[in-house]
Structure formats: structure tokens, C-alpha cells
Amino acid sequence: MRIAVFLEDCNYRNLDEGARRIFLFDVNSEIVTAVGEKSVNFSNINYVVIWLLAKAVKIIYADRLPETARSVVSKAGISLRSLDTMKENPYLKALLIRDAGSE
């Protein structure tokens, strides 16, 4: 199954608050394989969804998506889950990044 993880784009050169970094992973049995990444802007959510469908993404892990984006993603048949739910899957949990100040 292919999943996408959406993170806010932290690139200082990218001043657009709507930018997100999408990381693609294939999750099979006990193996998680990175298969790609892309920086996108949610001002054209239709493009984002078409790109996700072309990449055969079944589940998106994301936080703070606009309601219009959530609606379009849902209508396209792609499941949307919060980043926190990655903790429930032992293979995806390893992908989570911890805040250095929280230790």
C-alpha cells in the first residue's frame, strides 16, 4: 500500500504558507520503503489530488489541511489520517521525527 505523509515545508526560501512537503512510502508487511517526495502548494488542490491518484496513494497522513482540501481528498477515495495516528503502526512509528527540545 502506498501512503503519503504531508509536512509543512520548512524551507526558508519558500515563503508561501500553503506549501507542504509530501513524502511517499510503500508499506508492505514489515517493510517501509521511501519512493519519492514533492513540494506542493494547496492553492490548486485538484492538481495535488490528481498527482496523488497517479502515484496510487491510498492513505494520507497530514495535519492542518484546509477543509476544502479534506473534502476533495475524501471525494477522490483517499483516506485522510492525522500524523499522530502513525504512532499506532509500529513500522510507520519509526518515521516520526521528535522535537529535540522534548527530550
PDB file of C-alpha atoms in Angstrom:
ATOM      1  CA  MET A   1       0.000   0.000   0.000  1.00  0.00           C
ATOM      2  CA  ARG A   2       1.295   3.455  -0.839  1.00  0.00           C
ATOM      3  CA  ILE A   3       0.942   6.247   1.699  1.00  0.00           C
ATOM      4  CA  ALA A   4       1.747   9.958   1.654  1.00  0.00           C
ATOM      5  CA  VAL A   5       2.976  11.956   4.632  1.00  0.00           C
ATOM      6  CA  PHE A   6       2.335  15.704   4.406  1.00  0.00           C
ATOM      7  CA  LEU A   7       4.597  18.024   6.365  1.00  0.00           C
ATOM      8  CA  GLU A   8       4.690  21.789   6.336  1.00  0.00           C
ATOM      9  CA  ASP A   9       7.510  22.982   4.099  1.00  0.00           C
ATOM     10  CA  CYS A  10      10.253  24.331   6.363  1.00  0.00           C
ATOM     11  CA  ASN A  11      12.388  25.697   3.539  1.00  0.00           C
ATOM     12  CA  TYR A  12      13.251  29.296   4.401  1.00  0.00           C
ATOM     13  CA  ARG A  13      13.201  30.199   0.686  1.00  0.00           C
ATOM     14  CA  ASN A  14       9.575  29.122   0.413  1.00  0.00           C
ATOM     15  CA  LEU A  15       7.530  31.945   1.921  1.00  0.00           C
ATOM     16  CA  ASP A  16       4.151  30.534   0.909  1.00  0.00           C
ATOM     17  CA  GLU A  17       2.278  29.344   3.999  1.00  0.00           C
ATOM     18  CA  GLY A  18       0.216  26.916   1.892  1.00  0.00           C
ATOM     19  CA  ALA A  19       3.246  24.880   0.864  1.00  0.00           C
ATOM     20  CA  ARG A  20       3.561  21.282   2.018  1.00  0.00           C
ATOM     21  CA  ARG A  21       6.230  18.669   1.526  1.00  0.00           C
ATOM     22  CA  ILE A  22       4.796  15.279   0.547  1.00  0.00           C
ATOM     23  CA  PHE A  23       6.798  12.117   1.200  1.00  0.00           C
ATOM     24  CA  LEU A  24       5.671   8.867  -0.432  1.00  0.00           C
ATOM     25  CA  PHE A  25       6.219   5.451   1.131  1.00  0.00           C
ATOM     26  CA  ASP A  26       5.300   1.905   0.200  1.00  0.00           C
ATOM     27  CA  VAL A  27       4.242  -0.098   3.248  1.00  0.00           C
ATOM     28  CA  ASN A  28       4.344  -3.869   2.726  1.00  0.00           C
ATOM     29  CA  SER A  29       4.275  -6.349   5.614  1.00  0.00           C
ATOM     30  CA  GLU A  30       7.212  -5.292   7.781  1.00  0.00           C
ATOM     31  CA  ILE A  31       8.973  -3.095   5.225  1.00  0.00           C
ATOM     32  CA  VAL A  32       8.576   0.658   4.682  1.00  0.00           C
ATOM     33  CA  THR A  33      10.267   1.937   1.525  1.00  0.00           C
ATOM     34  CA  ALA A  34      10.618   5.604   0.553  1.00  0.00           C
ATOM     35  CA  VAL A  35       9.540   6.100  -3.057  1.00  0.00           C
ATOM     36  CA  GLY A  36       9.529   9.861  -3.577  1.00  0.00           C
ATOM     37  CA  GLU A  37       8.860  13.373  -2.403  1.00  0.00           C
ATOM     38  CA  LYS A  38       7.450  16.608  -3.762  1.00  0.00           C
ATOM     39  CA  SER A  39       6.778  20.141  -2.577  1.00  0.00           C
ATOM     40  CA  VAL A  40       3.262  21.311  -3.441  1.00  0.00           C
ATOM     41  CA  ASN A  41       1.025  24.289  -2.848  1.00  0.00           C
ATOM     42  CA  PHE A  42      -2.552  23.679  -1.787  1.00  0.00           C
ATOM     43  CA  SER A  43      -3.871  26.630  -3.772  1.00  0.00           C
ATOM     44  CA  ASN A  44      -4.557  24.066  -6.524  1.00  0.00           C
ATOM     45  CA  ILE A  45      -5.870  21.082  -4.549  1.00  0.00           C
ATOM     46  CA  ASN A  46      -7.167  19.425  -7.721  1.00  0.00           C
ATOM     47  CA  TYR A  47      -3.602  19.159  -9.041  1.00  0.00           C
ATOM     48  CA  VAL A  48      -2.455  17.700  -5.705  1.00  0.00           C
ATOM     49  CA  VAL A  49      -5.206  15.063  -5.724  1.00  0.00           C
ATOM     50  CA  ILE A  50      -4.561  14.116  -9.364  1.00  0.00           C
ATOM     51  CA  TRP A  51      -0.871  13.743  -8.531  1.00  0.00           C
ATOM     52  CA  LEU A  52      -1.708  11.547  -5.513  1.00  0.00           C
ATOM     53  CA  LEU A  53      -4.054   9.373  -7.586  1.00  0.00           C
ATOM     54  CA  ALA A  54      -1.413   8.986 -10.316  1.00  0.00           C
ATOM     55  CA  LYS A  55       1.011   7.808  -7.607  1.00  0.00           C
ATOM     56  CA  ALA A  56      -1.613   5.293  -6.342  1.00  0.00           C
ATOM     57  CA  VAL A  57      -1.727   6.790  -2.829  1.00  0.00           C
ATOM     58  CA  LYS A  58      -4.348   5.126  -0.601  1.00  0.00           C
ATOM     59  CA  ILE A  59      -3.783   6.960   2.704  1.00  0.00           C
ATOM     60  CA  ILE A  60      -2.604  10.471   3.571  1.00  0.00           C
ATOM     61  CA  TYR A  61      -1.163  11.349   6.968  1.00  0.00           C
ATOM     62  CA  ALA A  62      -1.465  15.105   7.494  1.00  0.00           C
ATOM     63  CA  ASP A  63      -2.376  17.794   9.982  1.00  0.00           C
ATOM     64  CA  ARG A  64      -3.958  21.209   9.486  1.00  0.00           C
ATOM     65  CA  LEU A  65      -5.278  20.736   5.961  1.00  0.00           C
ATOM     66  CA  PRO A  66      -7.931  23.223   4.843  1.00  0.00           C
ATOM     67  CA  GLU A  67     -11.484  21.874   4.877  1.00  0.00           C
ATOM     68  CA  THR A  68     -11.749  22.258   1.098  1.00  0.00           C
ATOM     69  CA  ALA A  69      -8.647  20.065   0.676  1.00  0.00           C
ATOM     70  CA  ARG A  70     -10.088  17.469   3.067  1.00  0.00           C
ATOM     71  CA  SER A  71     -13.308  17.362   1.082  1.00  0.00           C
ATOM     72  CA  VAL A  72     -11.605  16.925  -2.309  1.00  0.00           C
ATOM     73  CA  VAL A  73      -9.269  14.230  -0.944  1.00  0.00           C
ATOM     74  CA  SER A  74     -12.210  12.350   0.553  1.00  0.00           C
ATOM     75  CA  LYS A  75     -14.229  12.526  -2.680  1.00  0.00           C
ATOM     76  CA  ALA A  76     -11.221  11.080  -4.536  1.00  0.00           C
ATOM     77  CA  GLY A  77     -11.378   7.989  -2.313  1.00  0.00           C
ATOM     78  CA  ILE A  78      -8.148   8.655  -0.429  1.00  0.00           C
ATOM     79  CA  SER A  79      -8.239   8.119   3.347  1.00  0.00           C
ATOM     80  CA  LEU A  80      -7.033  11.009   5.488  1.00  0.00           C
ATOM     81  CA  ARG A  81      -5.497  10.434   8.921  1.00  0.00           C
ATOM     82  CA  SER A  82      -3.675  12.675  11.391  1.00  0.00           C
ATOM     83  CA  LEU A  83       0.083  12.425  11.802  1.00  0.00           C
ATOM     84  CA  ASP A  84      -0.467  11.181  15.375  1.00  0.00           C
ATOM     85  CA  THR A  85      -2.120   8.008  14.092  1.00  0.00           C
ATOM     86  CA  MET A  86       1.232   6.954  12.619  1.00  0.00           C
ATOM     87  CA  LYS A  87       2.179   6.028  16.200  1.00  0.00           C
ATOM     88  CA  GLU A  88      -0.358   3.183  16.065  1.00  0.00           C
ATOM     89  CA  ASN A  89       1.564   1.401  13.310  1.00  0.00           C
ATOM     90  CA  PRO A  90       4.927   0.063  14.560  1.00  0.00           C
ATOM     91  CA  TYR A  91       6.502   0.375  11.095  1.00  0.00           C
ATOM     92  CA  LEU A  92       5.329   3.936  10.496  1.00  0.00           C
ATOM     93  CA  LYS A  93       6.161   4.990  14.046  1.00  0.00           C
ATOM     94  CA  ALA A  94       9.852   4.778  13.138  1.00  0.00           C
ATOM     95  CA  LEU A  95       9.303   7.585  10.591  1.00  0.00           C
ATOM     96  CA  LEU A  96       8.183  10.114  13.203  1.00  0.00           C
ATOM     97  CA  ILE A  97      10.549  12.972  13.955  1.00  0.00           C
ATOM     98  CA  ARG A  98      10.896  14.073  17.558  1.00  0.00           C
ATOM     99  CA  ASP A  99      11.337  17.643  18.653  1.00  0.00           C
ATOM    100  CA  ALA A 100      14.876  17.886  20.031  1.00  0.00           C
ATOM    101  CA  GLY A 101      13.588  20.105  22.841  1.00  0.00           C
ATOM    102  CA  SER A 102      11.156  17.457  24.103  1.00  0.00           C
ATOM    103  CA  GLU A 103      13.833  15.077  25.403  1.00  0.00           C
TER     104      GLU A 103
END
